[in-house]
Amino acid sequence: MTDRIRVMVVDDHPMWRDAVERDLQAAGYDVVAVAATGTEAINRFRATRPQVVVLDLQIPEPSGVEVTATVLADEPSSRVLILSASGEQDDVLAAVKAGATGYIVKSASREELLAAVRRVARGDTVFTPGLAALVLGEFRRINEPETPPGEKLTDRETEILKMVAKGWEYKQIAERLVISHRTVQNHVQNTLRKLQMHNRVELTRYAIEQGLDEDEDG
Amino acid sequence: MFRALAVLRVVVLGYTVVVNVYRNNYDRPVLGWSCVAIMVVATFVLIAVYAAPERRGPALLVVDLALAVAMLLATPVAKGPWFHATIPSYWIVGALLAWAVRWGWRGGTTAAVLLGAVDLLTRSHVEQKDWGNVFLLLLGGSMVGFVCESLKAMAAERDEAQREAAAAAERARLARVVHDGVLQVLALVQRRGGELGGEAADLGRLAGEQEQVLRTLIRSQAAAPAPVGASTADLAVALGVLGARPGTEVALPAGVVPLPREVVSELVAVVRACLDNVDRHVGDGAPAWVLLEDLGDAVEVSVRDDGSGIPEGRLEAAAAQGRLGVAESIRGRVHDLGGTATLDSGSYGTEWTLRVPR
């Protein structure tokens, strides 16, 4: 099997690392690396180049958010799936802004986890209702008159994101709105893309401000 | 504070030495110049001793002040009773301010009274400028003392606040670590329990409920520093508790959603009624989703199930029989809060949307 999906599991709890690794292997995934800390994760990612990183956010430094940003900067075609126990909202939101395309809580069943890895590997986004509500709230927060249209949600995107937050599955949304499953998927992906775009714009703006300050000093 | 005083001591010492050299009007030059020499040595010894905070005890301050008094007392002996200026001149402010810094306005005033009295009593005739100097001593001693006291109190308050903030941050960090560990185990038990089935499944379900409770607790703690006073409560935390019902997923925005306390409890009660309805009509523990949105000028809560919907005509039949159905009760309660409750039901399930303005 040469086309097995290559996965790395990052979790500082051995029992979880083993359980997830076992499940993935049993389901036919190729677990090329496991890591317990942020540093290990980044180093082993560079050595093995997995397609999917299953990542716990609460790991020893550097944090899961930093690991997400670093590995995706190294290899933009890789995908990060957040598997989190405590679901600290700020961290989850930060990881998604840093480029993670999936989020699932540890209390999810094995089938849900495997389905999430499969979908993330395919390039789809995996939203829980909780994550959809966070993203929705974030767009409401940043929705100001001066926000460029490219960083705002369209009415359709808001509608679909809201349905995801209310627990509708993509297939049900497609049926209800009489659109294709792919279209629903695209809309959800667009919301993430816009959120990440907004994040990059904010970071750039911040960098420019810092840069200007330095010029004034110099 | 004592470091600044050290600088001042050197400055006034310099002034005193220069003035004494300039005047050089001693009856007994040996005694007079000895006094100047003592002051030079004493200044540097005192600066060195005062440098360490633990040495700034009463003994040192008494010695400091006694030296200043001794210099004043030596003046009539060295210069004769009709002297104009004392040998130590402004050098005595070193001792005065040390007392003011150490013991506040009381210390400053005590030292000023003592130095002033000695100065006046050693003179055989007191001129207007001498009264003026003594008045300045009193004013300076008490005011500097008062300011030092206030500064020290402020510094102490600031230190206390910083210590508390650091302790709170550390507590929060530790709590996160502990909570995360517990959540990991609960989640694992829930997951494996579900896979094993039977009694293990029950254990897993219990673990899942506890996980939900702990998660809500963490959220409410994280929200504590936000401006949630006695009259307001966080609707997000309050709704989060409802996730303890099996099959219920509560989706919340980040941060707090503050609302008047009674609005929060009434809204939670209404949502609970909606969930009870799901239990009754769709099945015990049937899947349900609660979504809270903060729209700025209003909040919107939706409660959804994926049952088969409310059969057509049932609500009307209930109304016709004069029964106040659950639906009417929900509408009425939200209406009392100044909001609206809309019901959407079909083959895809039933959804309540509760909208309450701020």
Coordinates of C-alpha atoms in Angstrom, one line a residue:
Chain A
M1 CA 0.0 0.0 0.0
T2 CA 1.8 3.0 -1.2
D3 CA -1.1 5.4 -1.0
R4 CA -1.7 5.0 2.7
I5 CA -2.2 8.4 4.4
R6 CA 0.8 9.4 6.4
V7 CA -0.1 10.7 9.8
M8 CA 1.8 12.1 12.8
V9 CA 0.2 12.0 16.3
V10 CA 1.2 14.7 18.8
D11 CA 0.0 14.3 22.4
D12 CA 1.9 14.5 25.7
H13 CA -0.4 11.9 27.4
P14 CA 1.1 8.4 26.5
M15 CA -2.3 6.7 26.9
W16 CA -3.9 9.0 24.4
R17 CA -1.0 8.9 22.0
D18 CA -1.1 5.1 22.0
A19 CA -4.8 4.9 21.7
V20 CA -5.0 7.2 18.7
E21 CA -2.0 5.6 17.1
R22 CA -3.5 2.1 17.5
D23 CA -6.9 3.3 16.1
L24 CA -5.3 4.9 13.1
Q25 CA -3.1 1.9 12.3
A26 CA -6.0 -0.4 12.7
A27 CA -7.9 1.7 10.2
G28 CA -5.0 1.5 7.7
Y29 CA -3.3 4.8 8.2
D30 CA 0.5 5.0 8.2
V31 CA 1.5 6.5 11.5
V32 CA 5.0 7.8 10.5
A33 CA 5.8 9.6 13.8
V34 CA 4.5 10.4 17.3
A35 CA 5.6 13.2 19.5
A36 CA 5.0 14.4 23.0
T37 CA 6.2 18.0 22.9
G38 CA 6.1 20.9 20.5
T39 CA 9.8 20.7 19.8
E40 CA 9.6 17.0 19.0
A41 CA 6.6 17.6 16.9
I42 CA 8.3 20.2 14.7
N43 CA 11.5 18.2 14.4
R44 CA 9.8 14.9 13.5
F45 CA 7.5 16.7 11.1
R46 CA 10.5 17.9 9.2
A47 CA 12.0 14.5 9.1
T48 CA 8.9 12.6 8.1
R49 CA 6.7 15.1 6.2
P50 CA 3.3 13.6 7.2
Q51 CA 0.1 14.6 5.3
V52 CA -1.9 14.9 8.4
V53 CA -0.9 16.0 11.9
V54 CA -3.3 14.9 14.7
L55 CA -2.5 17.5 17.4
D56 CA -3.4 18.0 21.0
L57 CA -3.2 21.7 21.8
Q58 CA -2.1 21.4 25.4
I59 CA 1.5 20.1 25.0
P60 CA 4.8 21.3 26.4
E61 CA 6.4 24.2 24.7
P62 CA 6.1 25.3 22.0
S63 CA 2.3 25.2 22.1
G64 CA 0.0 23.5 19.7
V65 CA -0.8 26.8 18.1
E66 CA 2.8 27.5 17.4
V67 CA 3.3 24.0 16.1
T68 CA 0.4 24.5 13.7
A69 CA 1.8 27.7 12.3
T70 CA 5.4 26.3 12.0
V71 CA 4.5 23.0 10.3
L72 CA 2.1 24.7 7.9
A73 CA 4.7 27.3 7.0
D74 CA 7.1 24.4 6.3
E75 CA 4.7 22.4 4.3
P76 CA 1.5 24.2 3.2
S77 CA 0.0 21.0 1.7
S78 CA -0.1 19.2 5.1
R79 CA -3.2 19.3 7.2
V80 CA -3.6 19.9 10.9
L81 CA -6.5 18.2 12.8
I82 CA -6.8 19.5 16.4
L83 CA -7.8 16.8 18.9
S84 CA -8.3 18.6 22.2
A85 CA -9.6 17.6 25.6
S86 CA -10.1 20.8 27.4
G87 CA -11.3 22.8 24.3
E88 CA -10.0 26.1 25.6
Q89 CA -11.7 28.4 23.2
D90 CA -9.0 30.9 22.7
D91 CA -6.5 28.2 21.9
V92 CA -8.9 26.5 19.5
L93 CA -9.6 29.7 17.7
A94 CA -5.9 30.6 17.6
A95 CA -5.0 27.2 16.1
V96 CA -7.7 27.6 13.4
K97 CA -6.5 31.1 12.6
A98 CA -3.0 29.6 12.3
G99 CA -4.2 27.2 9.7
A100 CA -5.7 24.1 11.3
T101 CA -8.6 22.8 9.2
G102 CA -10.2 20.4 11.6
Y103 CA -11.1 20.3 15.3
I104 CA -12.6 17.5 17.2
V105 CA -12.9 16.9 21.0
K106 CA -11.4 13.9 22.6
S107 CA -14.7 12.6 23.8
A108 CA -15.6 11.9 20.2
S109 CA -15.9 8.2 19.3
R110 CA -13.2 6.3 17.4
E111 CA -15.4 6.4 14.3
E112 CA -15.7 10.1 14.5
L113 CA -12.0 10.5 14.9
L114 CA -11.2 8.3 11.9
A115 CA -13.8 10.1 9.8
A116 CA -12.3 13.4 10.8
V117 CA -8.8 12.3 9.8
R118 CA -10.1 11.0 6.5
R119 CA -11.9 14.2 5.7
V120 CA -9.1 16.5 6.7
A121 CA -6.6 14.4 4.6
R122 CA -9.0 14.9 1.6
G123 CA -8.7 18.7 2.1
D124 CA -12.1 19.1 3.7
T125 CA -12.7 21.1 6.8
V126 CA -14.0 19.4 10.0
F127 CA -16.1 21.7 12.1
T128 CA -17.8 20.8 15.3
P129 CA -20.8 22.9 16.2
G130 CA -18.6 24.3 19.0
L131 CA -15.9 25.5 16.5
A132 CA -18.6 26.9 14.2
A133 CA -20.0 28.9 17.0
L134 CA -16.6 30.2 17.9
V135 CA -15.8 31.2 14.3
L136 CA -19.3 32.8 14.0
G137 CA -18.7 34.8 17.1
E138 CA -15.3 35.9 15.9
F139 CA -16.7 37.2 12.6
R140 CA -19.4 39.1 14.5
R141 CA -16.6 40.6 16.6
I142 CA -14.5 41.7 13.7
N143 CA -17.5 42.8 11.6
E144 CA -16.9 46.6 11.5
P145 CA -17.6 49.1 8.7
E146 CA -14.0 49.3 7.9
T147 CA -13.5 45.6 7.6
P148 CA -12.8 44.9 3.9
P149 CA -15.5 42.7 2.2
G150 CA -12.8 40.0 1.6
E151 CA -12.7 39.4 5.3
K152 CA -16.4 39.4 5.9
L153 CA -18.8 36.5 5.6
T154 CA -21.5 36.6 2.9
D155 CA -25.1 36.0 4.0
R156 CA -24.9 32.5 2.6
E157 CA -21.7 31.7 4.5
T158 CA -23.2 33.0 7.7
E159 CA -26.3 30.9 7.2
I160 CA -24.3 27.7 6.5
L161 CA -21.9 28.3 9.4
K162 CA -24.9 28.9 11.7
M163 CA -26.4 25.6 10.6
V164 CA -23.1 23.8 11.3
A165 CA -23.1 25.4 14.8
K166 CA -26.6 24.1 15.3
G167 CA -25.4 20.6 14.6
W168 CA -26.5 20.1 11.0
E169 CA -24.3 17.8 9.0
Y170 CA -23.1 19.0 5.6
K171 CA -25.3 16.5 3.8
Q172 CA -28.4 17.7 5.7
I173 CA -27.5 21.3 4.9
A174 CA -27.1 20.5 1.2
E175 CA -30.6 18.9 1.2
R176 CA -32.2 21.7 3.1
L177 CA -30.7 24.5 1.0
V178 CA -31.0 22.4 -2.2
I179 CA -27.3 22.8 -3.1
S180 CA -24.6 20.3 -3.6
H181 CA -22.5 18.8 -0.8
R182 CA -19.4 20.2 -2.5
T183 CA -20.9 23.7 -2.4
V184 CA -21.6 23.5 1.4
Q185 CA -18.0 22.3 1.8
N186 CA -16.7 25.2 -0.2
H187 CA -18.7 27.7 1.8
V188 CA -17.4 26.3 5.1
Q189 CA -13.8 26.3 3.7
N190 CA -14.3 29.9 2.6
T191 CA -15.1 31.0 6.2
L192 CA -11.9 29.5 7.4
R193 CA -9.9 31.0 4.6
K194 CA -11.4 34.5 5.4
L195 CA -10.6 34.0 9.1
Q196 CA -7.0 33.1 8.3
M197 CA -6.8 36.0 5.8
H198 CA -8.0 38.4 8.5
N199 CA -5.5 37.0 10.9
R200 CA -2.6 37.5 8.4
V201 CA -3.8 41.0 7.6
E202 CA -3.8 41.8 11.3
L203 CA -0.4 40.3 11.8
T204 CA 1.0 42.3 8.9
R205 CA -0.6 45.4 10.2
Y206 CA 1.0 44.8 13.5
A207 CA 4.4 44.1 11.9
I208 CA 4.2 47.3 9.9
E209 CA 3.3 49.3 13.1
Q210 CA 6.3 47.8 14.9
G211 CA 8.5 48.5 11.8
L212 CA 7.4 52.1 11.7
D213 CA 8.2 52.5 15.4
E214 CA 11.7 51.2 14.8
D215 CA 12.2 53.7 12.0
E216 CA 11.2 56.6 14.2
D217 CA 13.7 55.5 16.8
G218 CA 16.5 55.0 14.2
Chain B
M1 CA 14.8 56.9 49.2
F2 CA 18.0 56.5 51.3
R3 CA 20.1 56.6 48.1
A4 CA 18.7 60.0 47.2
L5 CA 19.4 61.1 50.8
A6 CA 23.1 59.9 50.4
V7 CA 23.5 62.3 47.5
L8 CA 21.9 65.1 49.5
R9 CA 24.3 64.4 52.4
V10 CA 27.3 64.8 50.2
V11 CA 25.9 68.0 48.7
V12 CA 25.2 69.6 52.1
L13 CA 28.5 68.4 53.4
G14 CA 30.3 70.1 50.5
Y15 CA 28.4 73.3 51.3
T16 CA 29.2 73.1 55.0
V17 CA 32.9 72.6 54.4
V18 CA 33.1 75.5 51.9
V19 CA 31.2 77.8 54.3
N20 CA 33.5 76.9 57.2
V21 CA 36.6 77.4 55.1
Y22 CA 35.3 80.7 53.9
R23 CA 34.4 82.0 57.3
N24 CA 37.2 80.4 59.4
N25 CA 36.1 82.4 62.5
Y26 CA 36.7 80.0 65.3
D27 CA 37.7 81.0 68.8
R28 CA 39.1 77.4 69.1
P29 CA 40.2 76.4 65.6
V30 CA 41.3 72.9 66.7
L31 CA 37.9 72.0 68.0
G32 CA 36.1 73.7 65.1
W33 CA 38.1 71.9 62.4
S34 CA 37.8 68.7 64.3
C35 CA 34.1 69.1 64.1
V36 CA 34.3 69.6 60.3
A37 CA 36.6 66.5 60.0
I38 CA 34.1 64.5 62.1
M39 CA 31.3 65.5 59.7
V40 CA 33.3 64.6 56.7
V41 CA 34.1 61.1 58.1
A42 CA 30.6 60.7 59.6
T43 CA 28.9 61.5 56.2
F44 CA 30.7 58.8 54.4
V45 CA 30.4 56.3 57.2
L46 CA 26.7 57.0 57.5
I47 CA 26.2 56.6 53.8
A48 CA 27.9 53.3 53.8
V49 CA 25.9 52.1 56.9
Y50 CA 22.6 53.3 55.5
A51 CA 23.2 51.5 52.2
A52 CA 22.0 48.2 53.7
P53 CA 18.2 48.3 54.5
E54 CA 18.6 45.9 57.5
R55 CA 21.0 48.3 59.2
R56 CA 18.5 51.3 59.2
G57 CA 17.3 50.6 62.7
P58 CA 16.5 53.0 65.5
A59 CA 20.1 52.8 66.9
L60 CA 21.6 54.1 63.7
L61 CA 19.0 56.9 63.4
V62 CA 19.5 58.0 67.0
V63 CA 23.3 58.1 66.5
D64 CA 22.8 60.1 63.3
L65 CA 20.6 62.7 65.0
A66 CA 22.8 62.7 68.1
L67 CA 25.8 63.6 65.9
A68 CA 23.9 66.5 64.4
V69 CA 22.8 67.7 67.9
A70 CA 26.4 67.3 69.1
M71 CA 27.7 69.5 66.2
L72 CA 25.1 72.2 67.1
L73 CA 26.1 72.0 70.8
A74 CA 29.8 72.3 69.8
T75 CA 29.2 75.5 68.0
P76 CA 29.1 78.0 71.0
V77 CA 32.2 76.3 72.4
A78 CA 34.2 76.6 69.3
K79 CA 32.9 79.9 68.0
G80 CA 32.0 81.7 71.3
P81 CA 28.5 82.5 72.4
W82 CA 27.9 85.3 69.9
F83 CA 28.2 83.1 66.8
H84 CA 26.0 83.7 63.7
A85 CA 26.0 80.4 61.9
T86 CA 26.3 77.0 63.4
I87 CA 29.3 74.8 62.4
P88 CA 27.2 72.0 60.8
S89 CA 25.0 74.5 59.0
Y90 CA 22.7 72.6 56.6
W91 CA 24.5 69.3 57.3
I92 CA 21.9 68.6 60.0
V93 CA 19.2 68.0 57.3
G94 CA 20.8 64.7 56.6
A95 CA 19.7 63.4 60.0
L96 CA 16.4 65.2 59.8
L97 CA 15.4 63.7 56.5
A98 CA 16.6 60.2 57.6
W99 CA 14.1 60.4 60.4
A100 CA 11.4 61.7 58.1
V101 CA 12.0 58.9 55.6
R102 CA 12.2 56.2 58.3
W103 CA 9.4 57.3 60.5
G104 CA 7.1 59.4 58.4
W105 CA 5.8 62.8 59.4
R106 CA 6.1 62.0 63.1
G107 CA 9.8 61.1 62.8
G108 CA 10.5 64.2 60.7
T109 CA 8.6 66.5 63.1
T110 CA 10.3 65.0 66.2
A111 CA 13.8 65.5 64.7
A112 CA 12.9 69.0 63.5
V113 CA 11.7 70.0 66.9
L114 CA 14.8 68.6 68.6
L115 CA 17.2 70.2 66.2
G116 CA 15.3 73.5 66.1
A117 CA 15.2 73.7 69.9
V118 CA 18.9 72.9 70.3
D119 CA 19.8 75.5 67.6
L120 CA 17.7 78.2 69.3
L121 CA 18.8 77.4 72.9
T122 CA 22.5 77.4 72.0
R123 CA 22.3 80.9 70.6
S124 CA 22.7 83.8 73.0
H125 CA 20.6 86.0 70.7
V126 CA 18.0 84.8 68.2
E127 CA 17.5 86.7 65.0
Q128 CA 14.6 86.6 62.7
K129 CA 16.5 84.4 60.2
D130 CA 17.0 81.8 62.9
W131 CA 13.3 81.5 63.5
G132 CA 12.9 81.2 59.8
N133 CA 15.4 78.4 59.6
V134 CA 13.8 76.5 62.4
F135 CA 10.4 77.0 60.8
L136 CA 11.8 75.6 57.5
L137 CA 13.2 72.6 59.5
L138 CA 9.8 71.9 60.9
L139 CA 8.1 72.3 57.6
G140 CA 10.6 70.2 55.7
G141 CA 10.8 67.5 58.3
S142 CA 7.0 67.0 58.6
M143 CA 6.2 67.4 54.8
V144 CA 9.0 65.1 53.6
G145 CA 8.0 62.6 56.3
F146 CA 4.3 62.8 55.1
V147 CA 5.2 62.3 51.5
C148 CA 7.5 59.4 52.3
E149 CA 4.8 57.7 54.2
S150 CA 2.3 58.1 51.4
L151 CA 4.9 56.8 48.9
K152 CA 5.7 53.8 51.0
A153 CA 2.0 53.0 51.5
M154 CA 1.5 53.3 47.7
A155 CA 4.5 51.1 47.0
A156 CA 3.2 48.5 49.5
E157 CA -0.2 48.5 47.9
R158 CA 1.3 48.1 44.4
D159 CA 3.6 45.3 45.6
E160 CA 0.6 43.6 47.2
A161 CA -1.4 43.9 43.9
Q162 CA 1.4 42.6 41.9
R163 CA 1.9 39.6 44.2
E164 CA -1.8 38.9 44.1
A165 CA -1.9 39.0 40.3
A166 CA 1.2 36.7 40.1
A167 CA -0.4 34.3 42.5
A168 CA -3.7 34.3 40.6
A169 CA -1.9 33.7 37.3
E170 CA 0.1 30.8 38.8
R171 CA -3.1 29.3 40.3
A172 CA -4.8 29.6 36.9
R173 CA -1.8 27.9 35.2
L174 CA -1.8 25.1 37.8
A175 CA -5.5 24.7 37.5
R176 CA -5.2 24.4 33.7
V177 CA -2.6 21.7 34.0
V178 CA -4.6 19.7 36.6
H179 CA -7.9 20.2 34.7
D180 CA -6.3 19.2 31.4
G181 CA -5.0 16.0 33.0
V182 CA -8.4 15.1 34.5
L183 CA -10.3 16.0 31.2
Q184 CA -7.9 13.7 29.3
V185 CA -8.6 10.8 31.5
L186 CA -12.4 11.4 31.6
A187 CA -12.4 11.6 27.8
L188 CA -10.4 8.4 27.5
V189 CA -12.7 6.6 29.9
Q190 CA -15.7 7.8 28.0
R191 CA -14.3 6.7 24.7
R192 CA -13.1 3.3 25.7
G193 CA -16.2 2.7 27.8
G194 CA -18.4 3.3 24.8
E195 CA -16.3 0.9 22.7
L196 CA -16.4 -1.9 25.4
G197 CA -20.1 -1.6 25.9
G198 CA -22.2 -3.0 28.9
E199 CA -21.3 -1.7 32.3
A200 CA -18.2 0.0 30.9
A201 CA -20.5 2.0 28.7
D202 CA -22.3 3.3 31.8
L203 CA -18.9 4.3 33.3
G204 CA -18.1 6.0 30.1
R205 CA -21.3 7.9 30.2
L206 CA -20.7 9.0 33.8
A207 CA -17.2 10.1 32.8
G208 CA -18.7 12.1 29.9
E209 CA -21.1 13.9 32.2
Q210 CA -18.3 14.8 34.7
E211 CA -16.2 16.0 31.8
Q212 CA -19.0 18.3 30.8
V213 CA -19.4 19.6 34.4
L214 CA -15.7 20.2 34.7
R215 CA -15.5 22.0 31.4
T216 CA -18.3 24.3 32.4
L217 CA -16.6 25.0 35.7
I218 CA -13.3 25.9 33.9
R219 CA -15.2 28.2 31.7
S220 CA -16.9 30.0 34.5
Q221 CA -13.6 30.4 36.3
A222 CA -11.9 31.7 33.2
A223 CA -14.8 34.2 32.9
A224 CA -14.4 35.4 36.5
P225 CA -12.2 38.4 35.8
A226 CA -14.7 39.8 33.3
P227 CA -17.1 42.6 34.5
V228 CA -19.8 40.2 35.8
G229 CA -21.1 41.9 38.9
A230 CA -23.8 40.9 41.3
S231 CA -26.6 42.1 39.0
T232 CA -25.3 40.5 35.8
A233 CA -24.4 36.9 34.9
D234 CA -22.8 35.1 32.0
L235 CA -25.4 33.5 29.8
A236 CA -22.6 31.4 28.1
V237 CA -21.6 29.7 31.3
A238 CA -25.2 29.2 32.4
L239 CA -26.1 27.6 29.1
G240 CA -22.9 25.5 29.2
V241 CA -24.3 23.6 32.2
L242 CA -27.1 22.3 30.0
G243 CA -24.5 20.2 28.1
A244 CA -24.7 17.8 31.0
R245 CA -27.9 16.4 29.4
P246 CA -27.0 13.3 27.4
G247 CA -26.8 13.9 23.7
T248 CA -26.8 17.7 24.1
E249 CA -24.2 19.8 22.4
V250 CA -23.9 23.4 23.5
A251 CA -22.1 25.8 21.1
L252 CA -21.0 29.1 22.5
P253 CA -19.0 32.1 21.3
A254 CA -15.7 32.9 22.9
G255 CA -15.7 35.1 26.0
V256 CA -18.6 36.1 28.3
V257 CA -22.1 37.1 27.3
P258 CA -23.2 39.3 30.2
L259 CA -26.9 39.9 30.8
P260 CA -29.1 40.8 33.9
R261 CA -29.1 37.9 36.3
E262 CA -32.9 37.3 36.1
V263 CA -32.8 37.3 32.3
V264 CA -30.1 34.7 32.4
S265 CA -31.9 32.4 34.8
E266 CA -35.2 32.8 32.9
L267 CA -33.6 32.1 29.5
V268 CA -31.8 29.0 30.9
A269 CA -35.2 27.8 32.3
V270 CA -36.8 28.2 28.9
V271 CA -34.0 26.4 27.2
R272 CA -34.3 23.6 29.8
A273 CA -38.1 23.4 29.0
C274 CA -37.2 23.1 25.3
L275 CA -34.8 20.2 26.1
D276 CA -37.5 18.5 28.3
N277 CA -39.8 18.7 25.3
V278 CA -37.1 16.9 23.2
D279 CA -37.0 14.2 25.9
R280 CA -40.8 13.9 25.9
H281 CA -41.4 13.9 22.1
V282 CA -38.3 12.7 20.5
G283 CA -36.9 10.4 23.2
D284 CA -34.9 10.4 26.4
G285 CA -31.5 11.7 25.7
A286 CA -32.2 12.3 22.0
P287 CA -29.6 14.5 20.3
A288 CA -30.2 18.2 20.8
W289 CA -28.1 21.2 19.9
V290 CA -28.1 24.6 21.7
L291 CA -26.4 27.6 20.0
L292 CA -25.9 30.9 21.6
E293 CA -25.1 34.0 19.5
D294 CA -24.2 37.4 20.8
L295 CA -25.5 39.8 18.2
G296 CA -24.4 42.9 20.1
D297 CA -27.8 44.5 20.7
A298 CA -29.5 41.2 21.3
V299 CA -28.8 37.6 22.1
E300 CA -30.1 34.6 20.2
V301 CA -30.4 31.1 21.5
S302 CA -31.5 28.3 19.3
V303 CA -32.5 24.8 20.5
R304 CA -32.8 22.1 17.8
D305 CA -33.6 18.5 17.7
D306 CA -33.6 16.1 14.7
G307 CA -36.9 14.4 15.5
S308 CA -39.8 14.1 13.2
G309 CA -41.2 17.5 14.1
I310 CA -44.5 18.5 15.7
P311 CA -47.5 16.8 14.0
E312 CA -49.6 19.3 12.2
G313 CA -52.6 20.5 14.1
R314 CA -51.4 19.3 17.5
L315 CA -50.6 22.8 18.8
E316 CA -54.0 24.0 17.5
A317 CA -55.8 21.1 19.1
A318 CA -54.2 21.8 22.4
A319 CA -55.2 25.5 22.2
A320 CA -58.8 24.5 21.2
Q321 CA -59.0 22.3 24.3
G322 CA -58.1 25.4 26.3
R323 CA -54.8 23.8 27.4
L324 CA -51.8 26.1 27.6
G325 CA -49.3 24.0 25.7
V326 CA -45.6 24.0 26.4
A327 CA -45.1 26.1 23.2
E328 CA -47.4 28.8 24.4
S329 CA -45.6 28.8 27.8
I330 CA -42.2 29.2 26.1
R331 CA -43.5 32.0 23.9
G332 CA -45.0 33.8 26.9
R333 CA -41.9 33.6 29.0
V334 CA -39.6 34.9 26.3
H335 CA -42.2 37.6 25.5
D336 CA -42.1 38.7 29.2
L337 CA -38.4 39.3 28.7
G338 CA -39.2 41.6 25.8
G339 CA -38.1 39.1 23.3
T340 CA -39.5 36.7 20.7
A341 CA -39.7 32.9 20.4
T342 CA -40.2 31.4 17.0
L343 CA -40.9 27.8 16.3
D344 CA -39.8 26.0 13.2
S345 CA -40.8 22.4 12.8
G346 CA -40.8 19.9 10.0
S347 CA -39.6 16.5 8.9
Y348 CA -36.0 17.7 9.7
G349 CA -36.8 18.3 13.3
T350 CA -37.9 21.1 15.6
E351 CA -36.1 24.3 16.3
W352 CA -36.8 27.1 18.7
T353 CA -35.2 30.4 18.2
L354 CA -35.3 32.7 21.3
R355 CA -34.3 36.3 20.7
V356 CA -34.0 38.7 23.6
P357 CA -32.8 42.3 23.1
R358 CA -30.2 43.8 25.4

